[in-house]
Coordinates of C-alpha atoms in Angstrom, one line a residue:
X18 CA 286.8 111.2 59.0
X19 CA 285.0 111.6 55.3
X20 CA 282.5 108.9 54.5
X21 CA 284.9 107.2 51.8
X22 CA 283.1 107.4 47.9
X23 CA 281.8 104.0 47.9
X24 CA 279.6 104.9 50.8
X25 CA 278.8 108.3 49.5
X26 CA 277.0 106.5 47.0
X27 CA 275.0 103.6 48.4
X28 CA 273.7 106.8 50.1
X29 CA 272.8 108.8 47.3
X30 CA 271.7 105.9 45.0
X31 CA 269.4 105.2 48.0
X32 CA 267.9 108.9 48.2
X33 CA 267.4 109.0 44.3
X34 CA 265.0 105.6 44.7
X35 CA 262.8 106.4 47.6
X36 CA 262.2 109.6 45.8
X37 CA 261.5 107.7 42.4
X38 CA 259.4 105.6 44.5
X39 CA 257.3 108.2 46.1
X40 CA 257.1 109.9 42.7
X41 CA 255.8 106.8 40.9
X42 CA 253.2 106.3 44.0
X43 CA 252.0 109.5 44.8
X44 CA 252.3 111.2 41.4
X45 CA 248.9 112.6 41.4
X46 CA 248.5 113.9 45.3
X47 CA 252.3 115.5 45.0
X48 CA 250.7 117.5 41.6
X49 CA 249.6 120.0 42.9
X50 CA 252.5 120.9 44.9
X51 CA 255.1 120.4 41.9
X52 CA 252.9 123.2 39.6
X53 CA 252.8 125.1 42.3
X54 CA 256.8 125.3 43.1
X55 CA 257.1 125.7 39.1
X56 CA 254.6 128.3 39.3
X57 CA 256.6 129.9 42.4
X58 CA 260.5 129.2 40.9
X59 CA 259.3 130.9 37.1
X60 CA 258.4 134.2 39.6
X61 CA 260.8 134.6 41.2
X62 CA 263.1 136.5 39.5
X63 CA 260.1 139.1 39.4
X64 CA 260.2 138.8 42.7
X65 CA 263.4 139.8 43.1
X66 CA 263.4 142.3 40.9
X67 CA 260.6 144.5 42.7
X68 CA 262.9 143.9 46.6
X69 CA 265.3 145.8 44.5
X70 CA 263.6 148.4 43.5
X71 CA 262.3 148.7 46.8
X72 CA 259.3 146.5 48.0
X73 CA 259.3 143.9 50.3
X74 CA 258.8 140.1 49.4
X75 CA 255.0 140.3 51.2
X76 CA 254.4 143.3 48.8
X77 CA 255.8 141.4 45.9
X78 CA 254.5 138.5 46.6
X79 CA 250.5 139.7 46.6
X80 CA 251.2 142.3 43.3
X81 CA 252.6 139.1 41.6
X82 CA 249.6 137.7 42.8
X83 CA 246.7 140.2 41.8
X84 CA 248.4 140.5 38.5
X85 CA 248.1 136.9 38.1
X86 CA 244.4 136.5 39.6
X87 CA 243.7 139.3 37.0
X88 CA 245.3 137.7 34.1
X89 CA 243.8 134.6 34.0
X90 CA 240.5 135.8 34.3
X91 CA 241.3 137.3 31.0
X92 CA 242.6 134.6 29.7
X93 CA 239.3 132.6 31.3
X94 CA 236.9 134.5 29.7
X95 CA 238.0 135.7 26.3
X96 CA 241.3 133.3 25.4
X97 CA 240.5 129.6 26.0
X98 CA 236.9 129.2 25.1
X99 CA 238.1 130.5 21.4
X100 CA 241.1 128.1 21.3
X101 CA 238.4 125.3 22.1
X102 CA 235.8 127.0 19.8
X103 CA 238.0 126.8 17.0
X104 CA 240.1 123.8 17.7
X105 CA 236.5 122.0 17.5
X106 CA 235.5 123.7 14.4
X107 CA 238.7 122.6 12.4
X108 CA 238.9 119.1 13.9
X109 CA 234.4 119.4 11.5
X110 CA 236.6 120.5 9.0
X111 CA 238.7 118.6 7.6
X112 CA 237.9 116.1 6.4
X113 CA 236.3 119.0 4.0
X114 CA 240.0 120.0 3.4
X115 CA 241.9 116.7 2.8
X116 CA 238.4 116.3 0.2
X117 CA 239.1 119.5 -1.2
X118 CA 242.6 118.7 -1.6
X119 CA 241.7 115.7 -3.1
X120 CA 239.5 116.9 -5.9
X121 CA 242.4 119.3 -6.8
X122 CA 244.9 117.2 -7.5
X123 CA 242.0 115.0 -9.7
X124 CA 241.7 118.6 -11.8
X125 CA 245.5 119.1 -11.8
X126 CA 246.4 115.7 -11.9
X127 CA 243.9 113.3 -13.5
X128 CA 246.5 110.7 -14.3
X129 CA 247.6 110.3 -10.6
X130 CA 244.6 110.3 -8.7
X131 CA 242.0 108.0 -10.8
X132 CA 239.0 106.6 -9.1
X133 CA 239.2 104.2 -7.0
X134 CA 243.1 104.0 -6.9
X135 CA 245.1 103.9 -3.5
X136 CA 245.7 106.9 -3.3
X137 CA 241.4 108.5 -3.5
X138 CA 241.2 106.0 -1.5
X139 CA 243.7 107.6 1.1
X140 CA 243.1 110.8 1.1
X141 CA 238.9 110.0 2.0
X142 CA 240.9 107.4 5.5
X143 CA 242.7 110.6 6.3
X144 CA 239.4 112.8 6.3
X145 CA 237.9 110.8 8.4
X146 CA 241.1 109.9 10.8
X147 CA 241.7 113.1 11.4
X148 CA 237.7 113.8 12.3
X149 CA 237.5 111.0 14.5
X150 CA 240.9 110.9 16.3
X151 CA 240.9 114.8 16.4
X152 CA 237.9 114.4 18.2
X153 CA 238.5 112.0 20.5
X154 CA 242.2 113.7 21.3
X155 CA 240.2 117.1 22.2
X156 CA 237.4 115.2 24.4
X157 CA 240.6 113.3 26.2
X158 CA 242.4 116.5 26.4
X159 CA 239.1 117.8 28.3
X160 CA 238.1 115.1 30.5
X161 CA 241.7 114.9 31.7
X162 CA 242.0 118.4 32.8
X163 CA 239.0 117.9 34.2
X164 CA 239.5 115.6 36.1
X165 CA 243.5 116.2 37.1
X166 CA 243.1 120.2 37.4
X167 CA 239.6 119.8 39.4
X168 CA 238.1 123.3 41.0
X169 CA 239.8 122.8 43.8
X170 CA 242.6 121.8 42.7
X171 CA 243.4 124.8 40.0
X172 CA 241.9 127.4 42.0
X173 CA 242.9 127.0 45.8
X174 CA 246.3 124.3 46.2
X175 CA 248.0 125.1 43.8
X176 CA 247.6 129.4 43.5
X177 CA 248.1 128.4 47.6
X178 CA 251.0 126.6 47.3
X179 CA 252.7 128.7 44.5
X180 CA 252.5 132.1 46.6
X181 CA 253.7 130.4 50.4
X182 CA 256.9 128.6 48.3
X183 CA 257.2 132.1 46.3
X184 CA 257.4 133.8 49.5
X185 CA 259.5 131.9 51.1
X186 CA 261.3 130.8 48.6
X187 CA 264.7 132.7 49.3
X188 CA 264.3 131.2 53.2
X189 CA 263.8 128.1 51.7
X190 CA 266.7 128.0 49.5
X191 CA 269.4 129.1 52.5
X192 CA 268.0 126.6 54.3
X193 CA 268.6 124.0 52.3
X194 CA 272.4 125.1 52.0
X195 CA 272.6 124.7 55.8
X196 CA 271.7 120.9 55.0
X197 CA 274.4 120.5 52.9
X198 CA 277.4 117.6 53.8
X199 CA 280.1 120.4 54.8
X200 CA 282.8 118.8 52.7
X201 CA 280.8 118.1 49.5
X202 CA 279.1 122.2 50.3
X203 CA 281.2 124.1 47.3
X204 CA 280.9 121.4 44.8
X205 CA 277.1 121.1 45.5
X206 CA 277.2 124.4 45.7
X207 CA 278.6 124.9 42.2
X208 CA 276.6 122.0 40.5
X209 CA 273.2 123.3 41.5
X210 CA 274.3 127.1 39.8
X211 CA 274.8 125.5 37.1
X212 CA 271.6 123.5 36.8
X213 CA 269.8 126.6 37.9
X214 CA 271.3 128.7 35.1
X215 CA 270.8 125.5 32.2
X216 CA 267.2 125.5 33.8
X217 CA 266.3 129.2 34.9
X218 CA 267.2 129.8 31.2
X219 CA 265.1 127.4 30.0
X220 CA 261.9 127.6 32.0
X221 CA 262.0 131.7 32.5
X222 CA 263.8 132.0 29.0
X223 CA 261.5 130.0 26.6
X224 CA 258.6 129.9 28.1
X225 CA 258.7 133.8 27.7
X226 CA 259.5 133.3 23.9
X227 CA 257.2 131.2 23.3
X228 CA 254.7 133.5 24.8
X229 CA 255.7 136.0 23.2
X230 CA 255.3 134.3 19.6
X231 CA 252.7 132.3 20.6
X232 CA 250.9 136.0 21.3
X233 CA 252.3 136.5 18.1
X234 CA 251.6 134.4 15.5
X235 CA 247.4 134.6 16.8
X236 CA 247.4 137.9 16.9
X237 CA 249.3 138.6 13.5
X238 CA 246.9 135.6 11.4
X239 CA 243.6 136.9 13.1
X240 CA 244.7 140.0 11.9
X241 CA 244.8 139.0 7.9
X242 CA 241.3 137.1 8.7
X243 CA 242.6 133.9 8.6
X244 CA 240.5 131.2 9.9
X245 CA 241.6 129.4 12.5
X246 CA 244.4 131.9 13.1
X247 CA 244.2 131.6 17.6
X248 CA 244.2 127.8 17.1
X249 CA 247.7 127.7 14.7
X250 CA 249.6 130.4 17.0
X251 CA 248.6 128.8 20.2
X252 CA 250.5 124.8 18.0
X253 CA 253.2 127.3 16.5
X254 CA 253.5 128.4 20.6
X255 CA 253.5 125.8 22.3
X256 CA 256.0 123.7 19.7
X257 CA 258.4 126.8 19.8
X258 CA 260.7 125.4 23.3
X259 CA 262.0 122.4 19.3
X260 CA 264.2 124.2 17.3
X261 CA 262.4 124.7 14.1
X262 CA 259.7 123.0 15.0
X263 CA 256.9 125.9 16.0
X264 CA 257.9 127.2 12.8
X265 CA 257.6 124.8 10.4
X266 CA 254.6 122.9 12.2
X267 CA 253.1 126.0 12.4
X268 CA 253.8 127.7 9.2
X269 CA 252.7 124.3 6.5
X270 CA 249.9 124.3 8.8
X271 CA 248.7 128.5 8.6
X272 CA 249.9 128.4 5.2
X273 CA 248.2 125.2 4.2
X274 CA 245.1 126.5 5.4
X275 CA 245.4 129.9 3.7
X276 CA 246.1 127.8 0.6
X277 CA 242.5 127.0 1.1
X278 CA 240.3 130.4 2.0
X279 CA 242.8 132.6 0.0
X280 CA 243.5 130.6 -3.5
X281 CA 243.7 133.1 -6.0
X282 CA 244.6 135.8 -4.0
X283 CA 248.2 135.9 -3.3
X284 CA 248.7 138.7 -1.3
X285 CA 246.8 137.1 1.7
X286 CA 248.7 133.6 1.0
X287 CA 252.3 136.1 1.2
X288 CA 251.1 137.7 4.6
X289 CA 251.1 134.7 5.9
X290 CA 254.2 133.2 5.2
X291 CA 255.5 136.8 6.0
X292 CA 254.5 136.5 9.2
X293 CA 256.1 133.5 9.7
X294 CA 259.8 134.5 8.7
X295 CA 259.5 137.8 10.2
X296 CA 258.8 135.7 13.7
X297 CA 261.7 133.5 13.2
X298 CA 263.8 136.6 12.2
X299 CA 262.9 138.1 15.7
X300 CA 263.2 135.3 17.1
X301 CA 266.9 133.8 16.1
X302 CA 268.0 137.5 16.2
X303 CA 266.4 139.3 19.0
X304 CA 264.4 136.9 21.5
X305 CA 265.8 133.9 21.7
X306 CA 269.9 135.3 22.4
X307 CA 267.9 138.5 25.1
X308 CA 265.9 136.0 26.9
X309 CA 267.6 132.3 25.9
X310 CA 271.9 132.5 25.6
X311 CA 273.5 131.0 23.3
X312 CA 274.5 128.2 25.9
X313 CA 271.2 126.4 27.4
X314 CA 272.7 123.1 27.8
X315 CA 270.1 120.7 27.0
X316 CA 270.2 119.3 24.2
X317 CA 266.6 119.0 21.7
X318 CA 266.7 115.3 21.5
X319 CA 268.1 114.8 25.3
X320 CA 264.7 117.3 25.9
X321 CA 262.6 115.6 24.7
X322 CA 264.2 112.0 25.9
X323 CA 263.7 113.4 28.6
X324 CA 259.8 114.1 28.4
X325 CA 258.8 110.5 26.4
X326 CA 260.3 108.9 29.7
X327 CA 259.0 110.2 32.6
X328 CA 255.8 111.2 30.7
X329 CA 255.7 107.3 29.7
X330 CA 256.6 105.8 33.7
X331 CA 255.1 109.0 35.7
X332 CA 252.7 111.1 33.3
X333 CA 251.9 115.0 33.9
X334 CA 254.1 114.9 37.4
X335 CA 256.6 113.1 35.0
X336 CA 256.0 116.3 32.2
X337 CA 256.4 119.1 34.7
X338 CA 259.3 117.4 36.5
X339 CA 261.1 115.8 33.3
X340 CA 263.0 119.6 32.2
X341 CA 264.6 120.2 35.8
X342 CA 266.4 116.2 36.0
X343 CA 267.0 116.8 32.5
X344 CA 269.1 119.7 33.3
X345 CA 270.3 118.3 36.7
X346 CA 271.7 115.1 34.6
X347 CA 273.2 117.5 31.7
X348 CA 275.7 119.1 34.5
X349 CA 276.2 116.2 36.8
X350 CA 277.2 114.2 33.6
X351 CA 279.2 117.1 32.2
X352 CA 280.3 116.7 36.6
X353 CA 281.8 113.0 35.9
X354 CA 283.8 113.9 32.2
X355 CA 285.2 116.9 34.4
X356 CA 286.2 114.7 36.7
X357 CA 287.1 111.5 34.4
X358 CA 289.1 113.7 32.6
X359 CA 291.0 114.7 35.4
X360 CA 291.5 110.9 36.9
X361 CA 294.5 108.5 37.3
X362 CA 292.2 105.8 34.8
X363 CA 292.3 108.9 32.0
X364 CA 295.2 110.3 32.6
X365 CA 297.4 107.3 33.0
X366 CA 301.3 107.3 32.7
X367 CA 301.0 111.0 32.6
X368 CA 299.6 110.9 36.1
X369 CA 301.9 109.1 37.6
X370 CA 304.5 110.9 36.3
X371 CA 303.0 113.8 37.8
X372 CA 303.0 112.1 40.8
X373 CA 306.6 111.2 40.7
X374 CA 307.7 115.2 39.6
X375 CA 305.9 116.2 42.6

């Protein structure tokens, strides 16, 4: 005889509570395994496609691992040092840019920005704050990365976990399927498929879009000669996962820097603006429809709430788990609403009349 619904809810609630407690106390220990699982999940479709081309799972995994090592070496030697250097220089030059903006306003609008005015003092404070807080933030990030992603975790544990999980991914999924409660297995499979579609659409789709756009912005801005183009492209690419935010923040930062660097050479300023307009056009009409789809199931506000809550409660591990949990909760909420609309609580007399007719 199947368990009553009340007991089932109790068991699932206990399981969720145990998971949260373990995540709370063992977050740092679980970090390499969560990272490895995320990498394996992201690359599983690539391995499946290589298998369909005739390669074995082991050979497909080895080929992906070699490509990942080559990519990591290229980034570590060429991109990451330049990115850190440009970010540091941008933070150091921020007070100069703010001072130039203040002088521009003083020359153009002398009645608004008068000496010793509150607005002028604010500009001075903004420049000093950006320099001090920016350097502090950069040092904190680098220190955090150095303490969390230490050499062993970065070069040994995460790659090993990712390779093993990628190699055994299909077998793990099949094994978990055999452990599902038999009465609810079809419903759980359907919900899991919806969660996977929602997560894959966002993680794989938007992740690819962020990488493509970030690379495009960085290369295009450096080709037109914009200082700090690599940093601007990185910021715009990272923020692309929030609709319009990446283009607005990156575009405003790039155009602001272009105004200071190319003042009087308007064709270069227009070129910077055109770069972001072209990026937005390609994202909205080509990349997002093809790689993400029309309906991911993760509203940007819901996603930001999940990132904020899980990041605050569980740190970096919480940020990694925020998207899967948000996708799962969204699917479960839609399933609950669907069941509610089929219940007698929602249908009322209509349900009683249907029962009488039967």
